[in-house]
Coordinates of C-alpha atoms and ligand atoms in Angstrom, one line a residue:
M1 CA -60.1 80.3 -9.4
S2 CA -57.0 81.0 -7.3
T3 CA -54.9 84.1 -7.2
F4 CA -51.3 84.1 -5.9
E5 CA -48.1 86.1 -6.0
A6 CA -45.6 84.7 -8.5
N7 CA -41.9 85.8 -8.2
F8 CA -39.9 86.3 -11.4
D9 CA -36.2 86.3 -10.5
G10 CA -33.6 87.8 -12.7
L11 CA -31.1 85.2 -13.9
V12 CA -27.6 86.6 -13.3
G13 CA -25.8 87.3 -16.5
P14 CA -22.4 86.1 -17.6
T15 CA -20.7 89.4 -17.1
H16 CA -21.6 89.9 -13.4
N17 CA -18.9 92.2 -12.0
Y18 CA -18.1 94.6 -9.3
G19 CA -17.8 98.1 -10.9
G20 CA -18.4 100.3 -7.8
L21 CA -21.1 102.0 -9.9
S22 CA -23.8 102.8 -7.4
R23 CA -23.1 105.8 -5.2
G24 CA -25.5 105.5 -2.2
N25 CA -25.3 101.7 -2.3
V26 CA -22.8 100.9 0.4
A27 CA -22.0 97.3 -0.8
S28 CA -21.5 98.3 -4.4
L29 CA -18.9 100.9 -3.4
A30 CA -17.2 98.6 -0.9
H31 CA -16.6 95.9 -3.6
D32 CA -15.4 98.2 -6.4
G33 CA -12.8 96.4 -8.4
A34 CA -13.1 93.0 -6.7
A35 CA -13.0 89.9 -8.8
S36 CA -16.4 88.4 -9.3
N37 CA -17.6 84.9 -9.9
P38 CA -20.5 85.0 -12.5
K39 CA -21.0 81.2 -12.4
Q40 CA -21.4 81.1 -8.7
A41 CA -23.7 84.2 -8.8
A42 CA -26.1 82.6 -11.3
L43 CA -26.1 79.3 -9.4
Q44 CA -26.8 81.0 -6.1
G45 CA -29.8 82.8 -7.6
L46 CA -31.0 79.5 -9.2
A47 CA -30.7 77.7 -5.9
K48 CA -33.0 80.2 -4.2
M49 CA -35.5 79.9 -7.0
K50 CA -35.5 76.1 -6.9
A51 CA -35.9 76.0 -3.1
L52 CA -38.9 78.3 -3.3
A53 CA -40.4 76.5 -6.2
E54 CA -40.1 73.2 -4.4
R55 CA -42.0 74.6 -1.5
G56 CA -44.9 75.4 -3.9
F57 CA -44.3 79.1 -4.5
R58 CA -44.8 80.0 -8.2
Q59 CA -41.4 80.9 -9.5
G60 CA -40.5 82.4 -12.9
V61 CA -37.2 83.3 -14.6
L62 CA -36.3 86.6 -16.3
P63 CA -33.4 86.2 -18.8
P64 CA -30.4 88.5 -18.5
Q65 CA -29.5 91.1 -21.1
E66 CA -26.7 91.4 -23.6
R67 CA -23.6 92.8 -21.9
P68 CA -21.3 94.5 -22.7
D69 CA -24.0 96.6 -24.4
I70 CA -22.6 97.3 -27.8
A71 CA -25.6 99.4 -28.8
A72 CA -25.0 101.7 -25.8
L73 CA -21.4 102.2 -26.9
R74 CA -22.5 103.0 -30.4
R75 CA -24.8 105.6 -29.0
L76 CA -21.8 107.2 -27.4
G77 CA -19.9 107.4 -30.6
F78 CA -17.9 104.2 -30.9
S79 CA -18.1 102.6 -34.3
G80 CA -16.9 99.8 -36.5
A81 CA -17.3 96.0 -36.0
D82 CA -18.6 95.0 -32.6
S83 CA -15.1 93.9 -31.4
D84 CA -13.7 97.3 -32.6
V85 CA -16.3 99.1 -30.7
L86 CA -15.3 97.3 -27.5
R87 CA -11.6 97.7 -28.1
A88 CA -11.9 101.4 -28.9
A89 CA -14.0 102.1 -25.8
A90 CA -11.5 100.1 -23.6
R91 CA -8.7 102.1 -25.0
S92 CA -10.1 105.6 -24.8
T93 CA -12.7 105.4 -22.0
P94 CA -12.1 102.3 -19.9
Q95 CA -14.3 103.5 -17.1
L96 CA -17.3 102.8 -19.4
L97 CA -16.7 99.1 -19.6
P98 CA -18.0 98.1 -16.1
Q99 CA -21.0 100.4 -16.9
V100 CA -22.0 98.8 -20.2
G101 CA -20.8 95.4 -18.9
S102 CA -22.9 95.4 -15.7
A103 CA -25.2 92.5 -15.2
S104 CA -27.5 94.8 -13.1
C105 CA -30.7 93.6 -14.7
M106 CA -30.4 90.6 -12.3
W107 CA -32.1 92.9 -9.7
A108 CA -35.5 92.3 -11.2
A109 CA -37.3 94.2 -8.5
N110 CA -36.1 97.3 -10.5
A111 CA -37.3 95.9 -13.8
A112 CA -40.8 97.4 -13.6
T113 CA -43.7 98.4 -11.4
V114 CA -46.5 95.8 -11.7
S115 CA -50.1 96.4 -10.6
P116 CA -52.4 93.3 -10.4
S117 CA -55.6 93.2 -12.3
A118 CA -57.7 93.5 -9.1
D119 CA -56.3 97.0 -8.6
T120 CA -56.5 98.4 -12.1
R121 CA -59.4 100.2 -13.8
D122 CA -59.4 97.9 -16.9
G123 CA -59.0 94.7 -15.0
R124 CA -55.6 93.9 -16.6
V125 CA -52.2 93.4 -15.1
H126 CA -50.2 96.6 -15.8
F127 CA -46.5 96.8 -16.3
T128 CA -44.3 100.0 -16.5
P129 CA -40.6 99.2 -17.0
A130 CA -38.5 101.5 -14.8
N131 CA -36.3 104.0 -16.5
L132 CA -33.6 103.6 -13.8
N133 CA -32.2 106.9 -14.9
S134 CA -30.3 107.7 -11.7
K135 CA -27.4 105.5 -12.8
F136 CA -26.1 105.2 -16.3
H137 CA -25.4 101.5 -16.1
R138 CA -29.1 100.9 -15.2
S139 CA -30.6 103.4 -17.5
I140 CA -29.7 101.2 -20.5
E141 CA -31.8 98.3 -19.2
H142 CA -35.4 99.4 -19.9
P143 CA -35.7 98.9 -23.7
T144 CA -34.7 95.3 -23.5
T145 CA -36.6 94.8 -20.2
A146 CA -39.8 96.0 -22.0
R147 CA -39.2 93.5 -24.8
I148 CA -38.6 90.7 -22.3
L149 CA -41.7 91.5 -20.3
Q150 CA -43.9 91.7 -23.4
A151 CA -42.5 88.3 -24.6
I152 CA -43.4 86.7 -21.2
F153 CA -46.7 88.5 -20.6
P154 CA -48.3 89.0 -24.0
A155 CA -50.2 92.3 -24.3
G156 CA -53.9 91.9 -24.8
R157 CA -56.8 90.5 -22.8
H158 CA -54.7 90.0 -19.6
F159 CA -51.6 92.2 -19.7
A160 CA -51.1 95.9 -20.5
H161 CA -47.6 97.3 -21.1
H162 CA -46.6 101.0 -20.8
T163 CA -43.4 102.6 -22.0
A164 CA -40.9 103.7 -19.4
L165 CA -41.4 107.2 -18.0
P166 CA -39.4 110.0 -19.7
D167 CA -35.7 109.7 -19.1
C168 CA -35.0 112.7 -16.9
A169 CA -34.4 113.5 -13.2
L170 CA -38.0 114.7 -12.7
F171 CA -39.3 111.2 -13.4
G172 CA -36.6 109.0 -11.8
D173 CA -38.3 105.6 -11.5
E174 CA -36.8 102.5 -9.8
G175 CA -39.8 100.2 -10.3
G176 CA -41.0 97.6 -7.8
A177 CA -38.2 98.3 -5.3
N178 CA -40.2 101.3 -4.1
H179 CA -43.7 99.8 -4.5
T180 CA -45.5 97.6 -2.0
R181 CA -49.0 96.1 -2.4
L182 CA -51.1 95.5 0.7
C183 CA -54.4 93.5 0.6
A184 CA -56.6 91.2 2.4
E185 CA -56.5 88.4 -0.1
Y186 CA -54.5 88.5 -3.4
D187 CA -57.6 88.5 -5.5
A188 CA -59.2 91.5 -3.6
A189 CA -58.6 95.1 -4.6
G190 CA -55.4 96.1 -2.8
V191 CA -53.6 99.2 -1.6
E192 CA -50.6 100.2 -3.6
L193 CA -48.0 102.0 -1.5
F194 CA -45.5 104.1 -3.5
V195 CA -42.4 105.2 -1.6
Y196 CA -40.3 108.0 -3.1
G197 CA -37.0 109.6 -2.2
R198 CA -37.9 113.2 -3.1
A199 CA -40.6 115.3 -4.7
M200 CA -39.0 117.5 -7.4
S201 CA -41.6 120.2 -7.1
G202 CA -41.3 122.1 -3.9
N203 CA -38.7 122.3 -1.2
G204 CA -39.5 119.2 0.8
P205 CA -37.0 117.1 2.7
A206 CA -34.2 115.4 0.6
P207 CA -31.0 113.5 1.4
H208 CA -27.7 115.4 1.6
R209 CA -25.2 112.7 1.1
F210 CA -26.6 110.3 -1.4
P211 CA -29.1 110.7 -4.3
A212 CA -32.8 110.0 -4.0
R213 CA -33.5 107.8 -6.9
Q214 CA -37.3 107.7 -7.0
T215 CA -39.4 110.9 -7.4
R216 CA -42.9 111.5 -6.3
E217 CA -43.7 112.7 -9.8
A218 CA -42.6 109.3 -11.2
S219 CA -44.7 107.3 -8.7
E220 CA -47.8 109.4 -9.4
A221 CA -47.3 108.9 -13.2
V222 CA -47.1 105.1 -12.8
A223 CA -50.3 105.1 -10.6
R224 CA -52.1 107.1 -13.3
L225 CA -50.9 104.9 -16.1
H226 CA -52.0 101.8 -14.2
G227 CA -55.5 103.2 -13.6
L228 CA -55.3 102.8 -9.8
A229 CA -58.1 104.2 -7.6
S230 CA -56.9 107.2 -5.6
G231 CA -58.5 105.9 -2.4
R232 CA -56.4 102.8 -2.6
T233 CA -53.1 104.5 -3.5
V234 CA -50.7 105.9 -0.9
F235 CA -47.6 108.0 -1.7
A236 CA -45.0 108.1 1.1
L237 CA -41.7 110.0 1.5
Q238 CA -38.7 107.9 2.4
N239 CA -36.7 109.1 5.4
P240 CA -33.8 111.1 3.9
T241 CA -31.6 110.0 6.9
A242 CA -32.2 106.4 5.7
I243 CA -31.1 107.2 2.2
D244 CA -28.0 108.9 3.5
A245 CA -27.3 105.7 5.5
G246 CA -27.4 103.6 2.3
V247 CA -31.1 102.9 1.9
F248 CA -31.1 103.6 -1.9
H249 CA -34.4 101.8 -2.4
N250 CA -37.3 101.4 0.0
D251 CA -37.0 97.6 -0.2
V252 CA -33.7 97.9 1.7
I253 CA -35.7 99.0 4.8
A254 CA -39.3 97.7 4.4
V255 CA -41.3 94.8 2.9
G256 CA -45.0 94.1 2.8
N257 CA -47.2 91.2 2.0
R258 CA -51.0 90.9 2.3
N259 CA -51.9 93.1 5.3
V260 CA -48.5 92.9 6.9
L261 CA -45.9 95.6 6.7
F262 CA -42.4 94.8 8.2
F263 CA -40.2 97.8 8.4
H264 CA -37.5 99.7 10.3
A265 CA -38.6 102.7 12.5
Q266 CA -36.5 105.0 10.3
A267 CA -38.0 103.9 7.0
F268 CA -40.4 106.7 6.4
H269 CA -40.2 110.5 6.9
D270 CA -43.6 110.5 8.6
K271 CA -44.2 107.0 9.9
A272 CA -47.5 107.8 11.7
D273 CA -49.0 109.4 8.6
V274 CA -47.9 106.5 6.3
L275 CA -49.3 103.8 8.7
A276 CA -52.6 105.8 9.1
A277 CA -52.9 106.2 5.3
C278 CA -52.3 102.5 4.7
A279 CA -54.7 101.5 7.4
R280 CA -57.4 103.9 6.1
A281 CA -57.0 102.6 2.5
L282 CA -57.2 99.0 3.7
C283 CA -60.7 99.8 5.1
D284 CA -62.0 96.8 7.0
T285 CA -58.8 94.8 6.8
P286 CA -56.5 95.5 9.8
L287 CA -53.0 96.6 9.0
V288 CA -50.4 94.5 10.9
A289 CA -47.4 96.7 11.3
I290 CA -44.2 95.0 12.5
E291 CA -41.9 97.8 13.3
V292 CA -38.3 97.2 14.3
P293 CA -37.1 100.0 16.6
E294 CA -33.7 101.7 16.2
A295 CA -32.8 100.6 19.7
T296 CA -33.2 96.9 18.6
L297 CA -31.5 97.3 15.3
S298 CA -29.6 100.4 14.1
L299 CA -30.1 101.7 10.6
Q300 CA -26.4 100.6 9.9
D301 CA -27.2 97.0 11.0
A302 CA -30.3 97.0 8.9
V303 CA -28.3 98.1 5.8
A304 CA -25.4 95.7 6.6
S305 CA -27.6 92.6 7.1
Y306 CA -30.2 93.4 4.5
L307 CA -32.9 92.1 7.0
F308 CA -35.6 94.1 5.2
N309 CA -34.5 93.1 1.7
S310 CA -36.3 89.9 2.4
Q311 CA -39.2 88.2 0.6
L312 CA -42.3 87.9 2.7
L313 CA -44.3 85.1 1.2
S314 CA -47.6 83.5 2.1
R315 CA -47.5 79.8 2.8
A316 CA -50.4 77.6 1.9
D317 CA -51.4 77.5 5.7
G318 CA -51.8 81.3 5.7
K319 CA -48.7 81.9 7.8
M320 CA -45.8 83.8 6.3
L321 CA -42.2 82.9 5.4
L322 CA -39.5 85.4 5.5
V323 CA -36.7 84.8 3.0
V324 CA -33.5 86.5 4.2
P325 CA -29.9 86.6 3.0
E326 CA -27.4 84.5 5.0
E327 CA -25.9 87.8 6.3
C328 CA -28.8 88.0 8.7
R329 CA -27.8 84.8 10.4
R330 CA -24.2 86.0 10.8
N331 CA -25.3 89.3 12.5
A332 CA -25.9 88.4 16.1
K333 CA -28.4 91.3 16.7
V334 CA -30.4 90.4 13.6
A335 CA -30.3 86.6 14.4
S336 CA -31.6 87.2 17.9
Y337 CA -34.3 89.6 16.7
L338 CA -35.4 86.9 14.2
D339 CA -35.5 84.3 16.9
G340 CA -37.8 86.5 19.0
L341 CA -39.9 87.3 16.0
L342 CA -40.7 83.6 15.4
L343 CA -41.6 83.2 19.1
S344 CA -43.9 86.3 19.1
G345 CA -46.9 84.4 17.7
G346 CA -47.2 87.0 14.9
P347 CA -47.9 86.3 11.2
I348 CA -44.2 85.4 10.4
A349 CA -43.8 81.8 11.3
E350 CA -40.6 80.8 9.5
V351 CA -37.3 82.3 8.3
L352 CA -35.3 80.8 5.5
A353 CA -31.8 82.1 4.8
F354 CA -29.9 81.9 1.4
D355 CA -26.3 82.4 0.4
L356 CA -26.5 85.1 -2.2
K357 CA -23.1 86.6 -1.5
Q358 CA -22.2 87.3 -5.2
S359 CA -25.3 89.5 -5.5
M360 CA -25.2 90.9 -2.0
Q361 CA -21.7 92.3 -2.6
N362 CA -23.3 94.6 -5.1
G363 CA -26.2 95.5 -2.8
G364 CA -28.7 93.0 -4.1
G365 CA -30.5 90.7 -1.6
P366 CA -33.4 88.2 -2.0
A367 CA -36.0 91.0 -2.6
C368 CA -33.9 92.8 -5.2
L369 CA -33.6 89.6 -7.3
R370 CA -37.3 89.2 -7.9
L371 CA -40.2 90.9 -9.6
R372 CA -43.5 90.3 -7.8
V373 CA -46.4 89.6 -10.1
V374 CA -49.8 88.8 -8.7
L375 CA -51.7 86.5 -11.1
N376 CA -54.9 84.6 -11.2
D377 CA -55.1 81.2 -12.9
L378 CA -56.3 82.6 -16.2
E379 CA -53.5 85.2 -16.2
A380 CA -50.9 82.6 -15.2
A381 CA -52.1 80.4 -18.1
A382 CA -51.4 83.3 -20.5
V383 CA -47.7 83.6 -19.4
T384 CA -45.2 82.2 -21.8
P385 CA -44.9 78.7 -20.3
G386 CA -41.1 78.1 -20.7
V387 CA -40.2 80.7 -18.0
W388 CA -41.8 78.8 -15.1
L389 CA -39.1 77.1 -13.0
S390 CA -39.8 73.4 -12.9
E391 CA -38.1 70.2 -12.1
T392 CA -37.0 70.0 -15.7
L393 CA -36.1 73.7 -16.2
Y394 CA -33.8 73.9 -13.2
P395 CA -31.3 71.3 -14.3
R396 CA -31.3 72.7 -17.8
L397 CA -30.5 76.2 -16.5
T398 CA -27.8 75.0 -14.2
A399 CA -26.2 73.0 -17.0
W400 CA -26.5 76.0 -19.2
V401 CA -24.7 78.1 -16.6
E402 CA -22.0 75.5 -16.1
R403 CA -21.4 75.4 -19.8
H404 CA -21.2 79.1 -20.6
Y405 CA -20.2 81.0 -17.5
R406 CA -16.7 81.9 -16.2
D407 CA -15.9 81.5 -12.6
R408 CA -13.7 84.6 -12.4
L409 CA -14.1 88.0 -14.0
T410 CA -12.2 91.2 -13.5
E411 CA -12.7 94.6 -15.0
A412 CA -10.0 93.9 -17.7
D413 CA -12.0 90.9 -18.9
L414 CA -14.9 93.1 -19.9
A415 CA -12.9 94.4 -22.9
D416 CA -12.4 90.9 -24.2
P417 CA -14.4 90.4 -27.5
Q418 CA -14.4 86.7 -26.6
L419 CA -16.5 87.4 -23.5
L420 CA -19.0 89.2 -25.7
L421 CA -19.2 86.3 -28.0
E422 CA -19.5 83.8 -25.1
S423 CA -22.3 86.0 -23.6
R424 CA -24.2 86.3 -26.8
T425 CA -23.9 82.5 -27.5
A426 CA -25.2 81.8 -24.0
L427 CA -28.2 84.2 -24.4
D428 CA -29.1 83.0 -27.8
E429 CA -29.4 79.4 -26.4
L430 CA -31.3 80.7 -23.4
T431 CA -34.1 82.3 -25.6
R432 CA -34.7 78.8 -26.9
I433 CA -34.6 77.1 -23.5
L434 CA -37.2 79.7 -22.1
G435 CA -39.1 80.0 -25.4
V436 CA -39.2 83.8 -25.3
G437 CA -38.4 84.5 -28.9
A438 CA -36.2 87.3 -30.2
V439 CA -35.7 89.7 -27.3
Y440 CA -32.1 90.7 -27.9
P441 CA -30.9 93.3 -30.4
F442 CA -27.8 91.3 -31.5
Q443 CA -27.6 88.7 -34.2
L444 CA -25.0 85.9 -33.9
A445 CA -22.7 85.8 -36.9
Ligands
SUG501 O1 -29.1 99.6 -8.4 N1 -26.4 97.5 -7.7 C1 -27.8 97.7 -7.8 C2 -28.5 97.0 -6.7 C3 -30.0 97.0 -6.9 C4 -30.7 96.4 -5.7 N2 -32.1 96.4 -6.0 C5 -33.1 96.6 -5.0 N3 -32.8 97.1 -3.9 N4 -34.3 96.3 -5.4 C6 -28.2 99.2 -7.8 O2 -27.6 99.9 -7.0 C7 -24.1 97.8 -8.4 C8 -23.3 97.5 -9.7 C9 -21.9 97.6 -9.5 O3 -21.4 98.4 -8.7 O4 -21.1 96.9 -10.3 C10 -25.6 97.9 -8.7 O5 -26.0 98.4 -9.7

């Protein structure tokens, strides 16, 4: 039986827009109010999925959510028919529209924390949807995320689903973006590294400028829920300086795969401690730490290029492929670092760059767009089959995007009831393409 990492990418939704919603995320604020191109965004994401699937990596698709989120507006006191709800919100509180219209569930790394069956007490794959409660526009994702994950990974023999952690600052949880699994082989018990931005109990270090989204308390709760062994779980504090420089998730500054951890020198508060704890927990498997010093690449260059928001994937020959955003090729320092990395004879043998500009302008690179799920053959066979990207699914999805998506969207468009209808019509059709059943709260008239 084989065990592998599958990547489930969030399909970009029809309302992808630039709302400037994420304080602490430099790209999101820089593009506030710019016109977006949802069609191009979805096609860019699909092109990455297709290229990786063609190279033999297991690739799945997570459907987007209903936006604008009418149920969220109703919870805030708007009433009447759906189009009235939208119009009333646009009239009285227009700043809500980008929030409830954000296609942010595309960043599937934040959908949930996933622990593979080799790591959990009951031998099942565990999922905890992230409450994402640090930002309103993301806090409304988890109920539908939970339904989608349960539709794709049916609860029972192979998969266990938890509800999101309590929606309060103490348990701020951003899912897989702050979670890295290290292991010898995918089927062996691994080390789960949880990186948090601050511990709410006590007076430990915390950023000054930007919020720390993930708390230690949340990470510990997820580890408990998943039944992880304490000797193979590491909790590490993010460097507050990095958060203040725009590292709002740890996956903006570090990525791991198997026994390799690729990271910037400023990623962790106490780097030596974190590396020692990971090495100890890996026991006989040596930790290969690839550290990029500040002198080689500044924190600012790391954030601007998103070098570490890369996917580190194991090829069939055992060597690793680093999937980076195109911005890395355009940054001379990063490009020259990568050339040197390939010549170094280390585990990373190949770099592949993708144009993900539409997502990048909101702070979402290759790693943000995907949820990592380690599966063995039996577990993979239990996954709802329609979500695997294949030679037939890819052209169906691109045709679906071409049919339903606009190629230009501004903030004013989000108040248009026609956009809501277009979006619902598209999603309704998508559930049939992917075979995921009724995951959305709306009903088409
Ligand atoms: O949560 N951007 C997302 C980007 C998430 C990236 N994910 C990972 N690093 N794993 C966020 O900040 C911007 C939306 C806007 O401004 O319109 C946004 O939500």
